[in-house]
Short mmCIF file of C-alpha atoms and ligand atoms in Angstrom, two decimals:
data_model
loop_
_atom_site.label_atom_id
_atom_site.label_comp_id
_atom_site.label_asym_id
_atom_site.label_seq_id
_atom_site.Cartn_x
_atom_site.Cartn_y
_atom_site.Cartn_z
CA MET A 23 12.31 24.29 -32.96
CA ASN A 24 14.73 21.65 -31.31
CA PRO A 25 11.89 18.68 -29.99
CA THR A 26 13.72 19.29 -26.47
CA LEU A 27 13.42 22.90 -26.28
CA TRP A 28 9.88 22.87 -27.78
CA VAL A 29 8.57 20.34 -24.90
CA TRP A 30 9.96 22.60 -22.38
CA SER A 31 8.69 25.59 -23.33
CA MET A 32 5.21 24.42 -23.22
CA GLY A 33 5.60 24.22 -19.24
CA ALA A 34 2.55 21.77 -18.93
CA ALA A 35 4.33 20.42 -15.79
CA SER A 36 4.71 23.08 -13.46
CA GLU A 37 5.39 21.32 -10.26
CA TYR A 38 8.77 19.50 -9.24
CA TRP A 39 10.15 17.38 -6.87
CA ARG A 40 12.57 19.72 -4.33
CA SER A 41 15.33 17.16 -4.53
CA ARG A 42 16.35 14.10 -6.31
CA LYS A 43 16.30 12.38 -3.07
CA GLY A 44 12.97 12.97 -2.95
CA PHE A 45 12.06 11.96 -6.58
CA ILE A 46 13.80 8.54 -5.90
CA LEU A 47 12.23 7.94 -2.65
CA ALA A 48 8.73 8.48 -4.22
CA ALA A 49 9.53 5.94 -6.75
CA ILE A 50 10.84 3.39 -4.19
CA GLY A 51 7.67 4.14 -1.95
CA SER A 52 5.60 3.24 -4.94
CA ALA A 53 7.55 0.03 -5.68
CA ILE A 54 7.93 -1.27 -2.09
CA GLY A 55 4.14 -2.21 -1.01
CA LEU A 56 2.18 -5.01 -0.08
CA GLY A 57 3.79 -7.08 -2.71
CA ASN A 58 7.51 -6.98 -1.31
CA ILE A 59 5.86 -8.19 2.25
CA TRP A 60 3.35 -10.95 1.58
CA ARG A 61 4.37 -12.07 -1.83
CA PHE A 62 8.00 -12.08 -2.65
CA SER A 63 9.48 -14.56 0.45
CA TRP A 64 6.48 -16.51 -0.12
CA LEU A 65 6.75 -16.75 -4.17
CA THR A 66 10.51 -17.64 -3.64
CA TYR A 67 9.72 -20.53 -1.25
CA ARG A 68 7.40 -21.77 -3.48
CA ASN A 69 9.56 -21.68 -6.33
CA GLY A 70 12.81 -23.03 -5.62
CA GLY A 71 14.11 -20.79 -2.35
CA GLY A 72 17.54 -19.53 -3.34
CA ALA A 73 17.37 -21.09 -6.63
CA PHE A 74 14.33 -18.58 -7.32
CA ILE A 75 16.63 -15.43 -6.61
CA ILE A 76 18.16 -16.26 -10.25
CA PRO A 77 14.71 -16.01 -12.42
CA TYR A 78 14.06 -13.27 -10.32
CA PHE A 79 17.48 -11.49 -10.94
CA ILE A 80 17.10 -12.21 -14.70
CA ALA A 81 13.81 -10.62 -14.99
CA LEU A 82 15.05 -7.68 -12.97
CA ILE A 83 17.78 -7.24 -15.63
CA VAL A 84 16.00 -8.02 -18.69
CA VAL A 85 12.51 -6.31 -18.26
CA GLY A 86 12.57 -4.67 -14.60
CA VAL A 87 15.22 -2.25 -14.75
CA PRO A 88 15.04 -1.50 -19.02
CA LEU A 89 11.39 -0.70 -18.30
CA ILE A 90 11.72 1.38 -15.10
CA ILE A 91 14.77 3.60 -17.23
CA LEU A 92 12.84 3.50 -20.44
CA GLU A 93 9.63 4.91 -17.99
CA PHE A 94 11.61 7.61 -16.34
CA VAL A 95 13.25 8.78 -19.63
CA LEU A 96 9.57 8.93 -22.02
CA GLY A 97 7.84 10.75 -18.84
CA ASN A 98 10.55 13.10 -18.41
CA TYR A 99 11.40 13.75 -22.29
CA PHE A 100 7.35 14.23 -23.15
CA LYS A 101 6.52 16.00 -19.27
CA GLY A 102 3.41 14.31 -18.82
CA SER A 103 1.31 11.23 -18.16
CA SER A 104 1.10 8.16 -20.18
CA PRO A 105 -1.63 9.03 -22.44
CA LYS A 106 0.06 12.07 -23.35
CA VAL A 107 3.33 9.94 -23.87
CA PHE A 108 1.72 7.70 -26.19
CA ARG A 109 -0.21 10.40 -27.80
CA LYS A 110 2.77 12.31 -28.89
CA ILE A 111 4.42 9.25 -30.43
CA ARG A 112 1.27 8.51 -32.51
CA GLU A 113 -2.12 9.65 -31.82
CA GLN A 114 -3.84 6.64 -31.93
CA PHE A 115 -1.56 4.85 -29.20
CA GLU A 116 -3.18 7.25 -26.64
CA VAL A 117 -5.62 4.41 -25.75
CA VAL A 118 -2.45 2.59 -24.14
CA GLY A 119 -1.94 5.42 -21.85
CA TRP A 120 -5.87 5.15 -20.72
CA ILE A 121 -5.63 1.19 -20.47
CA ALA A 122 -2.74 1.43 -18.07
CA ILE A 123 -4.10 4.56 -16.23
CA ILE A 124 -7.52 2.89 -15.62
CA ASP A 125 -5.93 -0.68 -14.97
CA VAL A 126 -4.02 1.38 -11.93
CA PHE A 127 -7.10 3.06 -10.87
CA VAL A 128 -8.58 -0.67 -10.99
CA ILE A 129 -6.01 -1.59 -8.58
CA GLY A 130 -6.27 1.47 -6.59
CA LEU A 131 -9.74 0.38 -5.38
CA TYR A 132 -8.95 -2.96 -4.14
CA TYR A 133 -5.51 -2.22 -2.77
CA ALA A 134 -6.92 0.52 -0.40
CA VAL A 135 -9.49 -2.23 1.10
CA VAL A 136 -6.93 -4.32 2.01
CA LEU A 137 -4.85 -1.60 3.39
CA ALA A 138 -8.15 -0.75 5.16
CA TRP A 139 -7.92 -4.36 6.93
CA VAL A 140 -4.38 -3.21 7.74
CA LEU A 141 -5.23 0.14 9.36
CA ALA A 142 -7.67 -2.02 11.39
CA TYR A 143 -4.96 -4.45 12.50
CA VAL A 144 -2.78 -1.58 13.61
CA GLY A 145 -5.63 -0.99 16.01
CA PHE A 146 -6.26 -4.75 16.83
CA SER A 147 -2.71 -5.30 17.64
CA LEU A 148 -2.54 -2.05 20.04
CA THR A 149 -5.04 -3.85 21.76
CA VAL A 150 -4.18 -7.28 21.22
CA ALA A 151 -7.98 -7.77 20.24
CA TRP A 152 -7.53 -11.64 18.98
CA GLY A 153 -6.66 -12.35 22.34
CA THR A 154 -5.31 -16.00 22.25
CA VAL A 155 -3.97 -18.22 19.22
CA GLU A 156 -7.49 -19.72 18.88
CA GLY A 157 -9.07 -15.91 18.44
CA VAL A 158 -6.78 -15.40 15.62
CA GLY A 159 -8.94 -16.84 12.44
CA ASP A 160 -11.95 -15.87 13.74
CA LEU A 161 -11.11 -12.10 14.51
CA PHE A 162 -10.13 -11.98 10.59
CA ASN A 163 -13.38 -13.44 9.52
CA SER A 164 -15.04 -11.14 12.00
CA LEU A 165 -13.50 -8.15 10.39
CA LEU A 166 -14.51 -9.36 6.52
CA GLY A 167 -17.95 -9.65 7.76
CA ASN A 168 -17.86 -5.74 9.33
CA PRO A 169 -18.59 -3.65 6.64
CA LEU A 170 -18.75 -0.46 9.03
CA LEU A 171 -15.87 -1.05 10.39
CA VAL A 172 -13.45 -1.68 7.33
CA GLY A 173 -15.59 1.48 5.68
CA VAL A 174 -14.17 3.36 8.37
CA THR A 175 -10.60 2.62 8.25
CA LEU A 176 -11.06 2.76 4.26
CA ALA A 177 -12.15 6.02 4.78
CA ILE A 178 -9.27 7.04 6.56
CA THR A 179 -6.78 5.65 4.05
CA TRP A 180 -8.16 7.58 1.51
CA PHE A 181 -8.45 11.01 3.57
CA ILE A 182 -4.89 10.88 4.17
CA THR A 183 -4.09 9.30 0.69
CA TRP A 184 -6.12 12.41 -0.94
CA LEU A 185 -4.53 14.84 1.65
CA THR A 186 -1.28 13.73 0.61
CA VAL A 187 -1.89 14.16 -3.02
CA TYR A 188 -3.90 17.10 -2.93
CA LYS A 189 -0.62 18.92 -1.40
CA GLY A 190 1.21 18.31 -4.43
CA ILE A 191 4.47 16.87 -5.41
CA ALA A 192 6.86 18.81 -3.10
CA SER A 193 4.97 19.42 -0.25
CA GLY A 194 2.63 16.00 -0.50
CA ILE A 195 4.26 13.46 -2.06
CA GLU A 196 7.79 14.06 -1.31
CA ARG A 197 7.41 14.95 2.17
CA ALA A 198 5.43 12.18 3.08
CA SER A 199 8.08 9.46 1.06
CA LEU A 200 10.74 11.64 3.13
CA PHE A 201 9.14 10.56 6.51
CA ALA A 202 7.33 7.02 5.54
CA ILE A 203 10.39 5.31 3.61
CA PRO A 204 13.07 5.69 6.42
CA ILE A 205 10.47 5.03 9.55
CA LEU A 206 9.47 2.12 6.94
CA TRP A 207 13.18 0.60 7.07
CA ILE A 208 13.97 1.37 10.28
CA LEU A 209 10.96 -0.73 11.92
CA SER A 210 11.96 -3.53 9.28
CA VAL A 211 15.32 -3.49 10.59
CA ALA A 212 13.65 -4.08 14.30
CA LEU A 213 11.63 -6.56 12.86
CA VAL A 214 14.10 -8.73 11.20
CA ILE A 215 16.36 -8.68 14.21
CA ARG A 216 13.58 -10.01 16.07
CA GLY A 217 12.71 -12.71 13.58
CA LEU A 218 16.53 -13.37 13.35
CA THR A 219 16.95 -14.01 17.14
CA LEU A 220 13.82 -16.15 18.12
CA PRO A 221 14.86 -19.68 18.51
CA GLY A 222 14.26 -21.79 15.23
CA SER A 223 14.76 -18.98 13.03
CA VAL A 224 17.85 -20.56 10.92
CA GLU A 225 15.51 -23.67 10.36
CA GLY A 226 12.85 -20.96 8.99
CA ILE A 227 15.54 -19.20 6.63
CA ASN A 228 16.89 -22.91 5.77
CA TRP A 229 13.17 -23.22 3.95
CA TYR A 230 13.45 -19.46 2.36
CA LEU A 231 16.57 -20.04 1.06
CA THR A 232 18.20 -23.21 0.46
CA PRO A 233 18.15 -23.47 -3.52
CA ASN A 234 16.20 -26.16 -5.21
CA TRP A 235 17.83 -26.13 -8.76
CA ALA A 236 15.30 -28.69 -10.30
CA LYS A 237 12.57 -26.00 -10.07
CA LEU A 238 14.10 -23.75 -12.54
CA ALA A 239 13.10 -26.11 -15.43
CA GLU A 240 9.36 -25.29 -14.60
CA GLY A 241 7.89 -22.49 -16.28
CA LYS A 242 5.55 -21.35 -13.66
CA VAL A 243 8.56 -20.46 -11.99
CA TRP A 244 10.24 -18.08 -14.53
CA VAL A 245 6.14 -16.74 -15.15
CA ASP A 246 6.21 -15.65 -11.27
CA ALA A 247 9.41 -14.14 -11.37
CA PHE A 248 8.53 -11.90 -14.18
CA GLY A 249 5.35 -11.31 -13.11
CA GLN A 250 6.23 -10.41 -9.57
CA ILE A 251 9.20 -8.07 -10.83
CA LEU A 252 6.44 -5.89 -13.08
CA PHE A 253 4.35 -5.93 -10.07
CA THR A 254 6.75 -5.09 -7.30
CA LEU A 255 8.43 -2.38 -9.45
CA SER A 256 4.95 -0.91 -10.54
CA VAL A 257 6.18 -0.87 -13.92
CA MET A 258 2.76 0.30 -15.94
CA ALA A 259 3.18 3.27 -17.72
CA ALA A 260 1.72 4.94 -14.78
CA PRO A 261 3.38 5.77 -11.28
CA LEU A 262 6.96 5.71 -12.74
CA VAL A 263 6.29 7.99 -16.01
CA VAL A 264 4.75 10.78 -14.41
CA TYR A 265 6.91 10.77 -11.56
CA ALA A 266 9.83 11.54 -13.54
CA SER A 267 8.14 14.07 -15.36
CA TYR A 268 8.43 16.15 -12.19
CA MET A 269 12.10 16.09 -12.79
CA PRO A 270 13.71 19.00 -14.41
CA GLU A 271 15.13 18.73 -17.49
CA LYS A 272 18.64 17.31 -17.69
CA SER A 273 18.63 15.23 -14.61
CA GLU A 274 20.29 12.01 -14.10
CA LEU A 275 17.60 9.25 -14.95
CA PRO A 276 19.21 5.79 -15.36
CA ASN A 277 20.91 5.26 -12.04
CA SER A 278 18.19 6.83 -10.39
CA ALA A 279 16.12 3.43 -11.90
CA TRP A 280 18.98 1.11 -10.65
CA ILE A 281 18.79 2.66 -7.14
CA THR A 282 14.77 2.27 -7.32
CA ALA A 283 15.19 -1.11 -8.48
CA PHE A 284 17.88 -2.46 -6.12
CA ALA A 285 16.22 -1.03 -3.09
CA ASN A 286 12.89 -2.41 -3.64
CA CYS A 287 14.10 -5.74 -4.44
CA GLY A 288 16.56 -5.71 -1.52
CA PHE A 289 13.67 -4.85 0.60
CA SER A 290 12.01 -7.54 -0.51
CA PHE A 291 14.84 -9.79 0.30
CA PHE A 292 15.56 -8.07 3.41
CA PHE A 293 12.17 -8.50 4.96
CA GLY A 294 11.89 -12.12 4.24
CA PHE A 295 14.23 -12.77 6.78
CA ALA A 296 11.77 -11.13 9.17
CA THR A 297 9.05 -13.64 7.66
CA TRP A 298 10.81 -16.71 7.85
CA GLY A 299 12.57 -16.19 11.20
CA ILE A 300 9.22 -16.05 12.56
CA ILE A 301 7.81 -18.90 10.79
CA GLY A 302 11.09 -21.13 11.47
CA TYR A 303 10.43 -19.95 15.44
CA LEU A 304 6.49 -21.43 15.12
CA MET A 305 7.85 -24.53 13.68
CA GLN A 306 10.14 -25.22 16.67
CA LEU A 307 7.21 -24.06 18.92
CA GLN A 308 5.01 -26.50 17.19
CA ASN A 309 7.30 -29.34 16.61
CA VAL A 310 6.61 -29.79 13.00
CA ALA A 311 9.49 -30.86 10.05
CA SER A 312 8.05 -28.31 7.42
CA PRO A 313 6.24 -25.19 7.19
CA GLU A 314 3.29 -26.60 5.50
CA GLN A 315 2.75 -28.61 8.34
CA LEU A 316 2.01 -25.65 10.43
CA GLY A 317 -1.73 -25.77 9.01
CA VAL A 318 -1.17 -21.31 8.55
CA PRO A 319 -0.88 -19.41 5.38
CA LEU A 320 2.70 -18.49 4.27
CA GLY A 321 1.64 -16.03 1.90
CA GLY A 322 -0.73 -13.32 0.90
CA GLY A 323 -3.43 -12.20 2.89
CA GLY A 324 -3.20 -14.74 5.01
CA LEU A 325 0.31 -14.56 6.09
CA ALA A 326 -0.17 -11.04 7.22
CA PHE A 327 -3.76 -11.73 8.98
CA VAL A 328 -3.57 -15.15 10.32
CA THR A 329 0.15 -15.91 10.40
CA ILE A 330 1.84 -12.89 11.79
CA PRO A 331 -0.90 -12.47 14.62
CA THR A 332 -0.70 -16.12 15.52
CA ALA A 333 3.33 -16.04 16.02
CA VAL A 334 3.62 -12.67 17.68
CA THR A 335 1.11 -13.84 20.19
CA LEU A 336 3.64 -16.61 21.19
CA LEU A 337 6.17 -14.32 21.10
CA PRO A 338 8.59 -14.35 24.48
CA GLY A 339 7.54 -11.16 26.73
CA ALA A 340 3.66 -11.65 25.68
CA PRO A 341 1.29 -9.70 25.60
CA VAL A 342 3.63 -6.53 25.42
CA SER A 343 5.66 -8.04 23.14
CA THR A 344 2.91 -9.02 21.23
CA MET A 345 1.37 -5.30 21.03
CA VAL A 346 4.68 -4.07 20.05
CA PHE A 347 5.78 -6.48 17.34
CA GLY A 348 1.88 -6.98 16.02
CA THR A 349 1.77 -3.08 15.90
CA ILE A 350 5.62 -2.75 14.24
CA PHE A 351 4.31 -5.18 11.36
CA PHE A 352 1.18 -3.69 10.39
CA VAL A 353 2.51 -0.14 10.46
CA ILE A 354 5.09 -1.64 8.32
CA LEU A 355 2.50 -2.93 5.80
CA TRP A 356 0.46 0.27 5.90
CA LEU A 357 2.84 2.63 5.46
CA ALA A 358 4.48 0.47 2.38
CA GLY A 359 0.79 0.38 0.90
CA TYR A 360 0.12 4.04 1.60
CA THR A 361 3.21 5.27 -0.57
CA SER A 362 1.87 2.95 -3.32
CA LEU A 363 -1.44 4.08 -3.08
CA ILE A 364 -0.42 7.95 -3.59
CA SER A 365 1.54 6.69 -6.58
CA ILE A 366 -1.62 5.16 -8.12
CA VAL A 367 -3.74 8.46 -7.61
CA GLU A 368 -1.15 10.50 -8.67
CA PRO A 369 -0.90 9.49 -12.52
CA VAL A 370 -4.89 9.01 -12.47
CA TYR A 371 -4.94 12.71 -11.50
CA ALA A 372 -2.04 13.76 -13.89
CA SER A 373 -3.60 11.77 -16.93
CA PHE A 374 -6.92 14.01 -16.25
CA ARG A 375 -4.79 17.11 -16.06
CA ASP A 376 -2.90 16.51 -19.42
CA LYS A 377 -5.94 15.52 -21.14
CA PHE A 378 -8.83 17.69 -19.83
CA GLY A 379 -6.92 20.44 -18.06
CA VAL A 380 -8.38 19.54 -14.50
CA ASP A 381 -6.94 21.13 -11.48
CA ARG A 382 -5.01 19.07 -9.06
CA LYS A 383 -7.38 19.85 -6.40
CA THR A 384 -10.48 19.03 -8.16
CA GLY A 385 -8.86 16.06 -9.74
CA VAL A 386 -7.70 14.42 -6.93
CA THR A 387 -10.75 14.93 -4.92
CA VAL A 388 -12.63 13.49 -7.40
CA ILE A 389 -10.60 10.56 -7.83
CA THR A 390 -10.17 9.80 -4.24
CA LEU A 391 -14.08 10.29 -3.62
CA LEU A 392 -15.07 7.87 -6.60
CA SER A 393 -12.15 5.34 -5.34
CA PHE A 394 -13.77 4.98 -1.92
CA ILE A 395 -17.43 4.57 -3.24
CA LEU A 396 -16.32 1.96 -5.93
CA GLY A 397 -14.13 0.27 -3.25
CA LEU A 398 -16.93 -0.26 -1.15
CA LEU A 399 -18.07 -3.23 -3.75
CA PHE A 400 -14.79 -4.94 -2.13
CA VAL A 401 -15.70 -4.31 1.28
CA PHE A 402 -19.18 -6.16 0.89
CA GLN A 403 -17.77 -8.67 -1.28
CA PRO A 404 -13.91 -9.42 -0.34
CA GLY A 405 -13.83 -12.52 -2.82
CA LEU A 406 -13.91 -10.20 -5.44
CA ILE A 407 -10.43 -9.03 -4.76
CA ASP A 408 -8.55 -11.90 -6.20
CA PRO A 409 -10.54 -12.77 -9.65
CA VAL A 410 -9.88 -8.58 -10.40
CA ASP A 411 -6.35 -8.93 -9.34
CA PHE A 412 -5.76 -11.77 -11.59
CA MET A 413 -6.88 -9.21 -14.43
CA ALA A 414 -5.59 -5.81 -13.10
CA GLY A 415 -2.77 -6.92 -11.15
CA SER A 416 -1.19 -9.45 -13.07
CA THR A 417 -2.08 -10.06 -16.72
CA ASN A 418 -3.23 -6.83 -17.82
CA LEU A 419 0.55 -5.46 -16.44
CA ILE A 420 2.49 -7.88 -18.53
CA TRP A 421 0.53 -7.20 -22.31
CA VAL A 422 0.32 -3.35 -21.51
CA VAL A 423 4.32 -3.39 -20.75
CA PHE A 424 4.56 -5.10 -23.62
CA LEU A 425 2.80 -2.98 -25.92
CA GLU A 426 4.94 0.18 -24.07
CA ALA A 427 8.34 -1.50 -25.06
CA VAL A 428 7.23 -2.13 -28.58
CA ILE A 429 5.54 1.40 -28.91
CA ALA A 430 8.85 2.74 -27.87
CA GLY A 431 11.38 0.30 -29.20
CA TYR A 432 9.46 0.73 -32.79
CA TYR A 433 7.61 3.83 -33.02
CA PHE A 434 10.36 6.07 -31.60
CA SER A 435 13.59 6.63 -31.76
CA LEU A 436 15.35 4.93 -28.44
CA LYS A 437 18.66 6.50 -29.58
CA LYS A 438 16.95 9.84 -29.59
CA LEU A 439 16.16 8.83 -25.79
CA ARG A 440 19.54 7.90 -24.66
CA ASP A 441 20.96 10.99 -26.15
CA TYR A 442 18.38 13.02 -24.40
CA VAL A 443 19.64 11.74 -21.11
CA ASN A 444 22.94 10.22 -21.57
CA PRO A 445 24.95 13.57 -21.34
CA TYR A 446 23.68 13.84 -16.96
CA ALA A 447 23.48 10.05 -16.87
CA GLU A 448 25.56 8.74 -14.14
CA LEU A 449 25.61 5.10 -15.75
CA ARG A 450 25.07 5.76 -19.48
CA LEU A 451 22.62 3.84 -21.68
CA GLY A 452 24.19 2.20 -24.59
CA PRO A 453 23.05 0.38 -27.56
CA TRP A 454 22.38 -2.76 -24.79
CA PHE A 455 19.14 -0.82 -23.99
CA ASP A 456 17.74 -0.86 -27.81
CA VAL A 457 18.50 -4.71 -27.59
CA LEU A 458 16.67 -4.88 -24.25
CA ILE A 459 13.65 -2.95 -25.22
CA ARG A 460 13.12 -4.06 -28.65
CA TYR A 461 13.89 -7.66 -28.63
CA VAL A 462 14.66 -9.23 -25.17
CA ALA A 463 11.66 -7.56 -23.07
CA PRO A 464 9.05 -7.84 -25.58
CA ILE A 465 9.99 -11.51 -26.22
CA ALA A 466 10.28 -12.56 -22.45
CA LEU A 467 6.77 -10.81 -21.74
CA VAL A 468 4.90 -12.61 -24.43
CA ALA A 469 6.61 -15.98 -23.58
CA ILE A 470 5.10 -15.73 -20.05
CA LEU A 471 1.66 -14.22 -20.99
CA SER A 472 0.86 -16.96 -23.42
CA TYR A 473 2.54 -19.77 -20.78
CA GLY A 474 0.67 -18.23 -18.40
CA LEU A 475 -2.68 -18.14 -19.79
CA VAL A 476 -2.43 -21.30 -20.93
CA THR A 477 -1.64 -23.17 -17.87
CA ALA A 478 -2.95 -20.69 -15.00
CA GLY A 479 -6.62 -21.33 -16.57
CA GLN A 480 -7.83 -18.73 -13.60
CA MET A 481 -9.73 -16.59 -16.41
CA SER A 482 -13.10 -16.27 -14.41
CA PRO A 483 -16.00 -14.58 -15.89
CA ILE A 484 -15.15 -11.76 -13.39
CA SER A 485 -11.71 -10.94 -14.80
CA ALA A 486 -13.21 -11.08 -18.20
CA VAL A 487 -15.38 -8.14 -17.42
CA VAL A 488 -12.73 -6.54 -15.29
CA LEU A 489 -10.63 -6.87 -18.53
CA ILE A 490 -13.52 -5.64 -21.16
CA ALA A 491 -14.70 -2.88 -18.90
CA ILE A 492 -10.93 -1.28 -18.66
CA ILE A 493 -10.83 -1.45 -22.15
CA LEU A 494 -14.15 0.38 -23.22
CA ALA A 495 -13.31 2.94 -20.57
CA SER A 496 -9.98 3.71 -22.19
CA VAL A 497 -11.41 3.51 -25.93
CA VAL A 498 -14.05 6.31 -24.47
CA LEU A 499 -11.31 8.47 -22.91
CA ALA A 500 -9.00 8.31 -25.80
CA GLY A 501 -11.93 8.96 -28.03
CA MET A 502 -12.50 12.33 -26.35
CA LYS A 503 -11.32 15.76 -27.41
CA TRP A 504 -8.11 16.64 -26.12
CA ARG A 505 -8.96 19.44 -24.17
CA GLY A 506 -5.55 20.34 -22.11
CA GLU A 507 -2.64 21.84 -23.37
CA GLU A 508 -2.11 20.72 -26.91
CA LYS A 509 1.25 19.06 -27.47
N1 LIG B 630 4.46 -1.97 -6.16
C1 LIG B 630 3.32 -2.04 -5.42
C2 LIG B 630 3.93 -3.50 -4.55
O1 LIG B 630 4.25 -3.99 -4.76
C3 LIG B 630 1.96 -2.13 -6.04
C4 LIG B 630 1.75 -1.03 -6.95
C5 LIG B 630 1.85 0.15 -6.57
C6 LIG B 630 1.48 -1.10 -8.32
N2 LIG B 630 1.60 1.07 -7.98
C7 LIG B 630 1.44 0.26 -8.92
C8 LIG B 630 1.69 -2.05 -9.35
C9 LIG B 630 1.26 0.40 -10.18
C10 LIG B 630 1.25 -2.14 -10.61
C11 LIG B 630 1.32 -0.54 -10.97
O2 LIG B 630 2.93 -3.26 -3.66
#
């Protein structure tokens, strides 16, 4: 039988998106997350401002877009999660799919804990709980030392995520995305307008975007650009593969990938104006000449939990404006992270469905419960988040995506995939696609991985344990008998 018909006839993916718009918004929801808000604009500033846009854009075109396209096409062609996709290419590659899935599961454990902090801060903003600027740091430290409160907001976060994924593709994930993503944009527009209209904002934007071309000679800048692209686009043989498996055959895929990529990167760039407008305002208030002299963190959790509360406390029109803009900021952050967390649970469930025939309700319930319980580790030990993220949320993405490109490029026919999508594509895939997947992306990924490992030196024992645990779990899962619908 023709392989397309044969895949179609097995009917494993019985769920579908209601619309292409729903699919694209869900993919954008996966992509836009904490990474866009607190990582992008800071990386840009640190790595040469406007000049950073160049390595970032190159990473987007050379690795980001081709891999989203590849993940969409593989998921749609093989109708399933990555263990199934890789198993169909070669039985022994199934383990690579599991590594991606277990890795994403681990990301979900600490990602949810950060969202739990964010949710607590939605409450803190509503009541301006930090009081004065002096109280900001104390409040964050007391939150980190309050496992009971974080445990409760973690439970709420997981409950809402569970409910969404439990309801399935169209009634759960699609609905949530159609609701959350437009709200996210509207609130972000409000925050950017507020940021840009503050006195001193232009000075902040200058720090954000003034190009420092000399930086482009530093390898670290390129590593940051490629690492950020993989993380921000959720390219990890997990969410995007399964999301595309719920599109019917003969769907448009390549242009959907371009739209996802540009919506995500455009959001990051746009949101940077809010962040840096606000930082410029702080600089003017405190009369300092450079952002470092502010003494507040410019990126990461510090930006969200220290700098933003500090800035909104000093807004004209406080305390009402503090409440309004503080709440808007943390609602944006939570919604962005929530649609990403959904996209972490779904592929984990889909993999167990494919391999063991687990039904959605049982699978999703067990996965979210287990994630909540294991995540408590990070509630009690927030210091573990960084070393675990270094492995699961950064290093592993690079080599797993490398294997993905090599497996698809050398052990399967990219021409077959192109012929499969091109009749329905708004932007057709030419042989350039094969060149990117077979040569350019793998070479770029190996280069940044080796450079990153040589220079970063962040390989702590905890990171090593995480790596070994993920590989062991994947080998065990891959070795178990395939009980789901066979091929
Ligand atoms: N893209 C998300 C962010 O920027 C994070 C994320 C969600 C992710 N799902 C993922 C990263 C899967 C890697 C793999 O915050």
